[in-house]
mmCIF file of C-alpha atoms and ligand atoms in Angstrom:
data_model
loop_
_atom_site.group_PDB
_atom_site.id
_atom_site.type_symbol
_atom_site.label_atom_id
_atom_site.label_comp_id
_atom_site.label_asym_id
_atom_site.label_seq_id
_atom_site.Cartn_x
_atom_site.Cartn_y
_atom_site.Cartn_z
ATOM 1 C CA MET A 908 -10.296 -8.329 29.870
ATOM 2 C CA SER A 909 -11.943 -10.600 27.365
ATOM 3 C CA THR A 910 -10.014 -12.667 24.917
ATOM 4 C CA ASN A 911 -9.498 -10.956 21.641
ATOM 5 C CA THR A 912 -9.515 -12.734 18.347
ATOM 6 C CA PHE A 913 -7.420 -11.197 15.698
ATOM 7 C CA LEU A 914 -9.064 -11.753 12.355
ATOM 8 C CA SER A 915 -7.107 -10.475 9.452
ATOM 9 C CA TYR A 916 -9.813 -10.874 6.937
ATOM 10 C CA LEU A 917 -9.396 -7.327 5.810
ATOM 11 C CA SER A 918 -6.051 -6.111 4.947
ATOM 12 C CA PHE A 919 -4.349 -3.267 3.351
ATOM 13 C CA ILE A 920 -0.705 -2.602 3.029
ATOM 14 C CA ASN A 921 1.105 0.626 2.897
ATOM 15 C CA LEU A 922 4.702 1.012 2.033
ATOM 16 C CA ILE A 923 6.087 3.894 4.005
ATOM 17 C CA ILE A 924 9.451 5.287 3.225
ATOM 18 C CA PHE A 925 11.222 7.671 5.499
ATOM 19 C CA ASN A 926 13.492 10.450 4.485
ATOM 20 C CA VAL A 927 14.223 9.445 0.971
ATOM 21 C CA ARG A 928 16.952 11.212 -0.911
ATOM 22 C CA ALA A 929 17.811 8.934 -3.668
ATOM 23 C CA SER A 930 18.205 8.343 -7.321
ATOM 24 C CA ASN A 931 15.997 5.319 -7.687
ATOM 25 C CA HIS A 932 12.540 6.106 -8.744
ATOM 26 C CA PHE A 933 9.849 4.203 -6.938
ATOM 27 C CA TYR A 934 8.779 5.578 -3.563
ATOM 28 C CA GLY A 935 6.048 3.211 -2.506
ATOM 29 C CA GLY A 936 2.312 3.216 -2.479
ATOM 30 C CA SER A 937 -0.830 1.528 -1.359
ATOM 31 C CA ILE A 938 -3.594 -0.723 -2.605
ATOM 32 C CA THR A 939 -7.125 -0.994 -1.300
ATOM 33 C CA TYR A 940 -10.558 -2.013 -2.550
ATOM 34 C CA LYS A 941 -14.191 -1.598 -1.727
ATOM 35 C CA PRO A 942 -17.310 -3.435 -2.821
ATOM 36 C CA THR A 943 -19.884 -1.188 -4.491
ATOM 37 C CA THR A 944 -22.615 -2.967 -2.564
ATOM 38 C CA SER A 945 -22.653 -4.657 0.840
ATOM 39 C CA PHE A 946 -24.806 -7.534 -0.359
ATOM 40 C CA GLY A 947 -23.474 -8.476 -3.798
ATOM 41 C CA ASN A 948 -24.932 -7.900 -7.233
ATOM 42 C CA GLY A 949 -27.627 -10.544 -6.920
ATOM 43 C CA ASP A 950 -26.097 -12.769 -9.599
ATOM 44 C CA GLY A 951 -23.410 -14.445 -7.525
ATOM 45 C CA ASN A 952 -20.914 -11.702 -8.248
ATOM 46 C CA VAL A 953 -19.970 -8.495 -6.545
ATOM 47 C CA THR A 954 -18.538 -5.409 -8.201
ATOM 48 C CA ILE A 955 -15.540 -3.959 -6.416
ATOM 49 C CA ILE A 956 -13.367 -0.930 -7.033
ATOM 50 C CA ILE A 957 -9.641 -1.476 -6.627
ATOM 51 C CA THR A 958 -7.702 1.707 -5.867
ATOM 52 C CA GLN A 959 -3.959 1.837 -6.410
ATOM 53 C CA THR A 960 -1.878 4.853 -5.405
ATOM 54 C CA TYR A 961 1.848 5.101 -6.038
ATOM 55 C CA LEU A 962 4.685 7.594 -5.843
ATOM 56 C CA TRP A 963 7.668 7.963 -8.107
ATOM 57 C CA SER A 964 10.440 10.512 -8.189
ATOM 58 C CA TYR A 965 9.852 13.667 -10.213
ATOM 59 C CA PRO A 966 10.928 14.668 -12.842
ATOM 60 C CA THR A 967 12.228 11.227 -13.889
ATOM 61 C CA ILE A 968 8.640 10.093 -13.786
ATOM 62 C CA TYR A 969 7.092 13.165 -15.253
ATOM 63 C CA CYS A 970 3.824 14.929 -14.669
ATOM 64 C CA ASN A 971 2.550 18.467 -15.177
ATOM 65 C CA ASP A 972 -0.715 20.395 -14.883
ATOM 66 C CA THR A 973 -1.742 19.563 -18.417
ATOM 67 C CA LEU A 974 -1.269 15.841 -17.840
ATOM 68 C CA VAL A 975 -3.261 16.005 -14.588
ATOM 69 C CA ARG A 976 -6.050 17.907 -16.328
ATOM 70 C CA ASN A 977 -6.079 15.470 -19.235
ATOM 71 C CA GLN A 978 -6.106 12.487 -16.874
ATOM 72 C CA ALA A 979 -3.105 11.071 -18.657
ATOM 73 C CA LEU A 980 -1.562 7.760 -17.729
ATOM 74 C CA ILE A 981 1.884 8.161 -16.218
ATOM 75 C CA ASP A 982 4.626 7.270 -18.667
ATOM 76 C CA LEU A 983 6.686 4.570 -16.957
ATOM 77 C CA LEU A 984 8.634 3.465 -20.000
ATOM 78 C CA GLY A 985 11.998 2.186 -18.821
ATOM 79 C CA HIS A 986 11.110 2.465 -15.121
ATOM 80 C CA THR A 987 9.789 0.408 -12.231
ATOM 81 C CA GLY A 988 6.286 -0.764 -12.966
ATOM 82 C CA TYR A 989 6.310 -0.426 -16.728
ATOM 83 C CA GLY A 990 3.890 -2.935 -18.221
ATOM 84 C CA VAL A 991 3.349 -4.589 -14.825
ATOM 85 C CA ASN A 992 -0.031 -5.873 -13.665
ATOM 86 C CA LEU A 993 -1.514 -6.149 -10.223
ATOM 87 C CA ASN A 994 -1.171 -9.907 -10.119
ATOM 88 C CA CYS A 995 -2.706 -12.489 -7.871
ATOM 89 C CA ILE A 996 0.038 -13.794 -5.569
ATOM 90 C CA SER A 997 -1.784 -16.076 -3.177
ATOM 91 C CA ASN A 998 -4.941 -18.215 -2.977
ATOM 92 C CA CYS A 999 -5.451 -17.626 -6.674
ATOM 93 C CA SER A 1000 -7.693 -20.637 -7.102
ATOM 94 C CA THR A 1001 -10.323 -18.710 -5.131
ATOM 95 C CA SER A 1002 -9.838 -15.402 -6.935
ATOM 96 C CA GLY A 1003 -13.308 -15.518 -8.475
ATOM 97 C CA SER A 1004 -12.064 -15.095 -12.060
ATOM 98 C CA TYR A 1005 -9.890 -12.093 -11.239
ATOM 99 C CA GLN A 1006 -8.250 -10.741 -14.385
ATOM 100 C CA PRO A 1007 -5.149 -8.730 -13.435
ATOM 101 C CA VAL A 1008 -5.498 -4.985 -13.896
ATOM 102 C CA PRO A 1009 -2.524 -2.791 -14.826
ATOM 103 C CA ILE A 1010 -0.637 -0.869 -12.167
ATOM 104 C CA THR A 1011 0.072 2.129 -14.403
ATOM 105 C CA PRO A 1012 -1.896 4.968 -12.819
ATOM 106 C CA TYR A 1013 -3.189 8.303 -14.006
ATOM 107 C CA CYS A 1014 -1.128 11.265 -13.028
ATOM 108 C CA THR A 1015 -3.008 12.902 -10.166
ATOM 109 C CA ASP A 1016 -0.428 15.197 -8.587
ATOM 110 C CA TYR A 1017 3.216 16.133 -8.519
ATOM 111 C CA SER A 1018 5.562 18.339 -6.535
ATOM 112 C CA THR A 1019 8.592 19.949 -8.088
ATOM 113 C CA SER A 1020 9.898 20.997 -4.661
ATOM 114 C CA LEU A 1021 9.464 17.618 -2.960
ATOM 115 C CA GLY A 1022 10.442 15.815 -6.120
ATOM 116 C CA PHE A 1023 7.672 13.323 -6.563
ATOM 117 C CA THR A 1024 4.888 12.356 -8.906
ATOM 118 C CA ILE A 1025 1.734 10.723 -7.565
ATOM 119 C CA GLY A 1026 -0.481 8.477 -9.604
ATOM 120 C CA GLN A 1027 -3.741 6.799 -8.822
ATOM 121 C CA ARG A 1028 -6.050 4.461 -10.663
ATOM 122 C CA LEU A 1029 -9.432 2.937 -9.886
ATOM 123 C CA ASP A 1030 -10.517 -0.270 -11.566
ATOM 124 C CA THR A 1031 -13.994 -1.692 -11.424
ATOM 125 C CA VAL A 1032 -14.001 -5.474 -11.494
ATOM 126 C CA ASN A 1033 -16.639 -8.180 -11.104
ATOM 127 C CA LEU A 1034 -15.710 -11.088 -8.897
ATOM 128 C CA ALA A 1035 -17.540 -14.091 -7.563
ATOM 129 C CA LEU A 1036 -18.935 -13.698 -4.063
ATOM 130 C CA GLY A 1037 -16.805 -15.590 -1.563
ATOM 131 C CA SER A 1038 -13.554 -14.874 -3.380
ATOM 132 C CA TYR A 1039 -10.509 -14.707 -1.152
ATOM 133 C CA PHE A 1040 -7.069 -13.960 -2.529
ATOM 134 C CA SER A 1041 -4.172 -11.538 -2.449
ATOM 135 C CA VAL A 1042 -2.945 -9.235 -5.156
ATOM 136 C CA ALA A 1043 0.339 -7.356 -5.233
ATOM 137 C CA PHE A 1044 2.512 -4.971 -7.121
ATOM 138 C CA GLN A 1045 5.959 -6.460 -6.661
ATOM 139 C CA SER A 1046 9.186 -5.262 -8.104
ATOM 140 C CA THR A 1047 12.661 -4.093 -7.295
ATOM 141 C CA SER A 1048 14.651 -0.864 -7.246
ATOM 142 C CA LEU A 1049 13.626 0.954 -4.177
ATOM 143 C CA PRO A 1050 15.866 3.887 -3.389
ATOM 144 C CA PRO A 1051 18.986 2.794 -1.470
ATOM 145 C CA LEU A 1052 17.960 2.105 2.107
ATOM 146 C CA THR A 1053 20.045 2.293 5.246
ATOM 147 C CA LEU A 1054 18.795 -1.061 6.477
ATOM 148 C CA TYR A 1055 17.573 -3.940 4.409
ATOM 149 C CA SER A 1056 16.212 -6.997 6.025
ATOM 150 C CA ALA A 1057 17.490 -8.776 2.948
ATOM 151 C CA GLN A 1058 20.153 -7.315 0.722
ATOM 152 C CA ASP A 1059 18.505 -8.327 -2.492
ATOM 153 C CA GLY A 1060 18.530 -5.121 -4.458
ATOM 154 C CA GLY A 1061 15.480 -3.544 -2.935
ATOM 155 C CA SER A 1062 12.709 -5.944 -3.718
ATOM 156 C CA TRP A 1063 9.411 -4.920 -2.273
ATOM 157 C CA SER A 1064 5.854 -5.990 -2.322
ATOM 158 C CA THR A 1065 2.746 -3.916 -1.856
ATOM 159 C CA ALA A 1066 -0.138 -6.290 -1.375
ATOM 160 C CA CYS A 1067 -3.811 -6.333 -0.571
ATOM 161 C CA THR A 1068 -5.994 -9.233 0.480
ATOM 162 C CA ILE A 1069 -9.382 -9.215 -1.183
ATOM 163 C CA ASP A 1070 -12.034 -10.986 0.833
ATOM 164 C CA LEU A 1071 -15.547 -11.087 -0.587
ATOM 165 C CA SER A 1072 -17.167 -13.374 1.930
ATOM 166 C CA PHE A 1073 -20.065 -12.213 4.061
ATOM 167 C CA LYS A 1074 -19.145 -11.205 7.575
ATOM 168 C CA PRO A 1075 -21.075 -12.121 10.738
ATOM 169 C CA ASN A 1076 -23.182 -8.979 10.236
ATOM 170 C CA GLY A 1077 -24.356 -10.384 6.889
ATOM 171 C CA ARG A 1078 -22.491 -7.825 4.858
ATOM 172 C CA LEU A 1079 -19.377 -7.581 2.793
ATOM 173 C CA ASN A 1080 -16.651 -5.534 4.376
ATOM 174 C CA PHE A 1081 -15.046 -2.446 3.038
ATOM 175 C CA ALA A 1082 -11.267 -2.539 3.206
ATOM 176 C CA PRO A 1083 -9.654 -0.002 5.492
ATOM 177 C CA ILE A 1084 -7.923 2.988 3.979
ATOM 178 C CA ALA A 1085 -4.669 4.498 5.200
ATOM 179 C CA PRO A 1086 -4.223 7.749 3.296
ATOM 180 C CA MET A 1087 -0.622 8.089 4.389
ATOM 181 C CA PRO A 1088 1.845 10.109 2.390
ATOM 182 C CA PRO A 1089 4.184 7.192 1.644
ATOM 183 C CA TYR A 1090 7.147 9.474 1.920
ATOM 184 C CA ILE A 1091 7.966 11.499 5.005
ATOM 185 C CA SER A 1092 11.019 13.000 6.639
ATOM 186 C CA ILE A 1093 11.783 12.844 10.337
ATOM 187 C CA PRO A 1094 14.266 14.757 12.460
ATOM 188 C CA VAL A 1095 17.497 13.116 13.539
ATOM 189 C CA ASN A 1096 17.436 11.606 17.048
ATOM 190 C CA GLY A 1097 14.659 11.918 19.561
ATOM 191 C CA PRO A 1098 11.812 9.457 19.089
ATOM 192 C CA GLN A 1099 9.342 10.597 16.497
ATOM 193 C CA SER A 1100 5.714 9.562 16.712
ATOM 194 C CA ILE A 1101 3.915 9.126 13.450
ATOM 195 C CA GLN A 1102 0.208 8.508 13.509
ATOM 196 C CA ILE A 1103 -0.743 6.469 10.457
ATOM 197 C CA PRO A 1104 -4.175 7.810 9.585
ATOM 198 C CA VAL A 1105 -6.468 4.838 9.071
ATOM 199 C CA PHE A 1106 -10.151 4.814 8.478
ATOM 200 C CA ASP A 1107 -12.748 2.549 7.132
ATOM 201 C CA ALA A 1108 -16.160 3.202 5.636
ATOM 202 C CA ASP A 1109 -17.656 0.666 8.045
ATOM 203 C CA SER A 1110 -16.050 2.297 11.107
ATOM 204 C CA ASP A 1111 -14.628 -1.042 12.011
ATOM 205 C CA ASN A 1112 -12.045 -1.339 14.692
ATOM 206 C CA LEU A 1113 -8.749 -1.178 12.845
ATOM 207 C CA ARG A 1114 -5.319 -2.218 13.902
ATOM 208 C CA CYS A 1115 -1.908 -1.850 12.413
ATOM 209 C CA ARG A 1116 0.852 -4.398 12.349
ATOM 210 C CA PHE A 1117 4.105 -4.763 10.512
ATOM 211 C CA ALA A 1118 3.727 -6.766 7.340
ATOM 212 C CA THR A 1119 5.385 -10.177 7.372
ATOM 213 C CA ASN A 1120 6.778 -12.552 4.852
ATOM 214 C CA SER A 1121 5.672 -15.691 6.642
ATOM 215 C CA SER A 1122 2.957 -17.178 4.444
ATOM 216 C CA VAL A 1123 2.486 -14.464 1.864
ATOM 217 C CA ASN A 1124 5.224 -12.160 0.607
ATOM 218 C CA GLU A 1125 3.747 -9.003 2.078
ATOM 219 C CA CYS A 1126 6.885 -6.908 2.263
ATOM 220 C CA GLY A 1127 9.749 -8.173 0.095
ATOM 221 C CA SER A 1128 12.955 -6.943 1.674
ATOM 222 C CA VAL A 1129 11.369 -4.093 3.578
ATOM 223 C CA CYS A 1130 10.115 -6.081 6.548
ATOM 224 C CA ALA A 1131 10.226 -4.714 10.091
ATOM 225 C CA PRO A 1132 11.881 -4.894 12.507
ATOM 226 C CA ASP A 1133 15.011 -5.347 10.395
ATOM 227 C CA SER A 1134 14.231 -2.541 7.976
ATOM 228 C CA LEU A 1135 13.813 0.067 10.745
ATOM 229 C CA PRO A 1136 16.221 1.470 13.336
ATOM 230 C CA SER A 1137 16.264 -0.674 16.472
ATOM 231 C CA SER A 1138 13.702 0.305 19.106
ATOM 232 C CA SER A 1139 11.150 1.391 16.543
ATOM 233 C CA VAL A 1140 7.670 0.388 17.654
ATOM 234 C CA LEU A 1141 4.365 0.122 15.887
ATOM 235 C CA PHE A 1142 1.429 0.180 18.286
ATOM 236 C CA HIS A 1143 -1.870 -1.512 17.476
ATOM 237 C CA ASN A 1144 -3.471 1.928 17.281
ATOM 238 C CA CYS A 1145 -1.277 2.680 14.272
ATOM 239 C CA THR A 1146 1.138 5.009 16.057
ATOM 240 C CA LEU A 1147 4.644 4.338 14.800
ATOM 241 C CA VAL A 1148 7.544 5.487 16.951
ATOM 242 C CA ILE A 1149 10.872 5.708 15.199
ATOM 243 C CA VAL A 1150 14.286 7.074 16.119
ATOM 244 C CA GLY A 1151 16.456 8.176 13.238
ATOM 245 C CA HIS A 1152 20.130 8.185 14.194
ATOM 246 C CA ASN A 1153 21.938 9.760 11.267
ATOM 247 C CA ALA A 1154 21.083 12.506 8.845
ATOM 248 C CA ASN A 1155 20.035 11.268 5.442
ATOM 249 C CA ASP A 1156 19.372 7.722 6.573
ATOM 250 C CA THR A 1157 16.552 6.200 4.614
ATOM 251 C CA TYR A 1158 14.212 3.543 5.911
ATOM 252 C CA ALA A 1159 11.233 1.771 4.528
ATOM 253 C CA VAL A 1160 8.619 -0.351 6.189
ATOM 254 C CA THR A 1161 5.491 -2.122 5.123
ATOM 255 C CA VAL A 1162 2.483 -1.819 7.387
ATOM 256 C CA GLN A 1163 -0.651 -3.857 7.225
ATOM 257 C CA VAL A 1164 -3.955 -2.516 8.452
ATOM 258 C CA THR A 1165 -6.421 -5.147 9.547
ATOM 259 C CA LEU A 1166 -9.844 -5.282 11.018
ATOM 260 C CA PHE A 1167 -9.890 -6.289 14.642
ATOM 261 C CA VAL A 1168 -12.956 -8.132 15.838
HETATM 262 C C1 NAG V 1660 3.123 18.703 -20.046
HETATM 263 O O1 NAG V 1660 3.765 17.578 -20.587
HETATM 264 C C2 NAG V 1660 3.283 17.202 -21.852
HETATM 265 C C3 NAG V 1660 3.910 15.861 -22.219
HETATM 266 O O2 NAG V 1660 5.269 15.866 -21.952
HETATM 267 C C4 NAG V 1660 3.583 18.323 -22.852
HETATM 268 O O3 NAG V 1660 3.092 17.964 -24.127
HETATM 269 C C5 NAG V 1660 2.920 19.594 -22.360
HETATM 270 O O4 NAG V 1660 3.279 20.662 -23.209
HETATM 271 C C6 NAG V 1660 3.350 19.917 -20.949
HETATM 272 N N1 NAG V 1660 2.554 21.044 -20.451
HETATM 273 C C7 NAG V 1660 3.097 22.061 -19.774
HETATM 274 C C8 NAG V 1660 2.148 23.104 -19.299
HETATM 275 O O5 NAG V 1660 4.289 22.110 -19.540
HETATM 276 C C1 NAG V 1661 -19.254 -12.787 -12.785
HETATM 277 O O1 NAG V 1661 -17.925 -12.312 -12.941
HETATM 278 C C2 NAG V 1661 -17.126 -13.086 -13.801
HETATM 279 C C3 NAG V 1661 -15.734 -12.552 -13.737
HETATM 280 O O2 NAG V 1661 -15.696 -11.201 -14.113
HETATM 281 C C4 NAG V 1661 -17.720 -13.075 -15.204
HETATM 282 O O3 NAG V 1661 -16.966 -13.918 -16.049
HETATM 283 C C5 NAG V 1661 -19.148 -13.550 -15.142
HETATM 284 O O4 NAG V 1661 -19.745 -13.403 -16.422
HETATM 285 C C6 NAG V 1661 -19.956 -12.757 -14.117
HETATM 286 N N1 NAG V 1661 -21.275 -13.319 -13.983
HETATM 287 C C7 NAG V 1661 -22.370 -12.591 -14.169
HETATM 288 C C8 NAG V 1661 -23.658 -13.297 -13.946
HETATM 289 O O5 NAG V 1661 -22.301 -11.385 -14.463
HETATM 290 C C1 NAG V 1662 -4.207 -18.256 1.593
HETATM 291 O O1 NAG V 1662 -4.848 -19.411 2.038
HETATM 292 C C2 NAG V 1662 -4.188 -20.089 3.093
HETATM 293 C C3 NAG V 1662 -4.947 -21.356 3.371
HETATM 294 O O2 NAG V 1662 -6.323 -21.124 3.340
HETATM 295 C C4 NAG V 1662 -4.088 -19.164 4.288
HETATM 296 O O3 NAG V 1662 -3.391 -19.807 5.349
HETATM 297 C C5 NAG V 1662 -3.349 -17.915 3.911
HETATM 298 O O4 NAG V 1662 -3.280 -16.997 4.974
HETATM 299 C C6 NAG V 1662 -4.026 -17.270 2.724
HETATM 300 N N1 NAG V 1662 -3.265 -16.104 2.330
HETATM 301 C C7 NAG V 1662 -3.782 -14.993 1.824
HETATM 302 C C8 NAG V 1662 -3.899 -13.832 2.704
HETATM 303 O O5 NAG V 1662 -4.144 -14.886 0.679
HETATM 304 C C1 NAG V 1663 10.444 -12.092 1.504
HETATM 305 O O1 NAG V 1663 10.125 -12.939 0.436
HETATM 306 C C2 NAG V 1663 10.705 -12.542 -0.805
HETATM 307 C C3 NAG V 1663 10.216 -13.491 -1.870
HETATM 308 O O2 NAG V 1663 10.312 -14.822 -1.437
HETATM 309 C C4 NAG V 1663 12.230 -12.517 -0.680
HETATM 310 O O3 NAG V 1663 12.793 -12.040 -1.893
HETATM 311 C C5 NAG V 1663 12.643 -11.596 0.444
HETATM 312 O O4 NAG V 1663 14.036 -11.631 0.638
HETATM 313 C C6 NAG V 1663 11.955 -12.013 1.736
HETATM 314 N N1 NAG V 1663 12.238 -11.031 2.765
HETATM 315 C C7 NAG V 1663 12.765 -11.362 3.941
HETATM 316 C C8 NAG V 1663 12.947 -10.260 4.909
HETATM 317 O O5 NAG V 1663 13.098 -12.513 4.224
HETATM 318 C C1 NAG V 1664 -1.232 4.660 20.747
HETATM 319 O O1 NAG V 1664 -0.773 3.799 21.734
HETATM 320 C C2 NAG V 1664 0.448 4.225 22.368
HETATM 321 C C3 NAG V 1664 0.853 3.136 23.347
HETATM 322 O O2 NAG V 1664 -0.200 2.735 24.139
HETATM 323 C C4 NAG V 1664 0.231 5.564 23.049
HETATM 324 O O3 NAG V 1664 1.443 6.006 23.629
HETATM 325 C C5 NAG V 1664 -0.209 6.573 21.998
HETATM 326 O O4 NAG V 1664 -0.492 7.814 22.616
HETATM 327 C C6 NAG V 1664 -1.450 6.067 21.282
HETATM 328 N N1 NAG V 1664 -1.744 6.998 20.194
HETATM 329 C C7 NAG V 1664 -2.955 7.502 19.986
HETATM 330 C C8 NAG V 1664 -3.103 8.437 18.839
HETATM 331 O O5 NAG V 1664 -3.907 7.202 20.684
HETATM 332 C C1 NAG V 1665 22.537 15.131 3.984
HETATM 333 O O1 NAG V 1665 22.195 15.507 2.660
HETATM 334 C C2 NAG V 1665 22.320 16.881 2.405
HETATM 335 C C3 NAG V 1665 21.763 17.162 1.009
HETATM 336 O O2 NAG V 1665 22.281 16.231 0.093
HETATM 337 C C4 NAG V 1665 23.816 17.271 2.548
HETATM 338 O O3 NAG V 1665 23.962 18.655 2.313
HETATM 339 C C5 NAG V 1665 24.276 16.922 3.945
HETATM 340 O O4 NAG V 1665 25.667 17.166 4.061
HETATM 341 C C6 NAG V 1665 24.007 15.468 4.263
HETATM 342 N N1 NAG V 1665 24.315 15.220 5.672
HETATM 343 C C7 NAG V 1665 25.056 14.191 6.070
HETATM 344 C C8 NAG V 1665 25.319 14.090 7.535
HETATM 345 O O5 NAG V 1665 25.482 13.345 5.294
#
């Protein structure tokens, strides 16, 4: 077998929360981006679209059919995320003049039976070619979790690395997408396999790994392995195997999807 080089120049982080029954209001989400052109705008910049998708508990964070139809911004007043921007958290000197965009999304869906509201927003921004930096929505007040890797009140971080340098194929890369429902329930006992659905407009070879806190705060206090039941495994192919031991336990984990070259 040849030697593999793991290049994490594309990354995308998904906060996945298992079996949430809780009173806190933020249930996780994901951030990704894609350039609108593979070659740049021709003026030293490239236009990218940043997509943020988040879940909150319904009806505390309210949405209805009228609000979806009217493309209304979700009202977060008094709750996690209110007034918060998607800030640069790392390598900001090479952010290509990134001006933080808000995290407050438009109400796109809700479920009265499952008890959540989903919001999404797309922002078009111009950045200098060659920019390389990380942005994140970071806050506290996750629902109470069974295991915290740090008992710090549920801090979490949902981050995305934006890399606008040309790749060996002479193009800009599209970030991978993992359209995972951030909130799923699993049966008690018996290993449960969850396939995290990842895809990428470039059909690049994608791999999953647990997010880490080593150089960049990718996961706050929801870092595997500590935040998951022991013997949980995340395979490179994005299959997550987890064993839940007790009814109503709640776990969260942050997964990073990267391009494998
Ligand atoms: C949806 O919510 C808005 C704002 O709270 C309200 O004005 C509207 O009447 C509601 N629509 C329905 C169909 O309940
Ligand atoms: C490139 O993008 C930056 C940041 O948005 C902006 O200030 C600058 O005017 C843009 N340059 C051109 C040539 O559009
Ligand atoms: C930021 O830059 C440093 C040094 O170039 C690098 O080691 C680190 O991984 C970068 N972090 C991200 C993903 O922004
Ligand atoms: C990760 O870093 C953040 C910010 O420095 C910190 O609050 C958190 O406790 C760290 N998580 C772990 C698991 O060490
Ligand atoms: C992913 O890899 C694991 C371990 O090799 C394997 O058991 C599982 O079937 C694979 N999943 C898919 C969807 O290929
Ligand atoms: C789990 O939660 C449900 C609904 O709140 C409750 O009826 C049930 O007793 C709980 N089970 C355990 C083992 O705590």
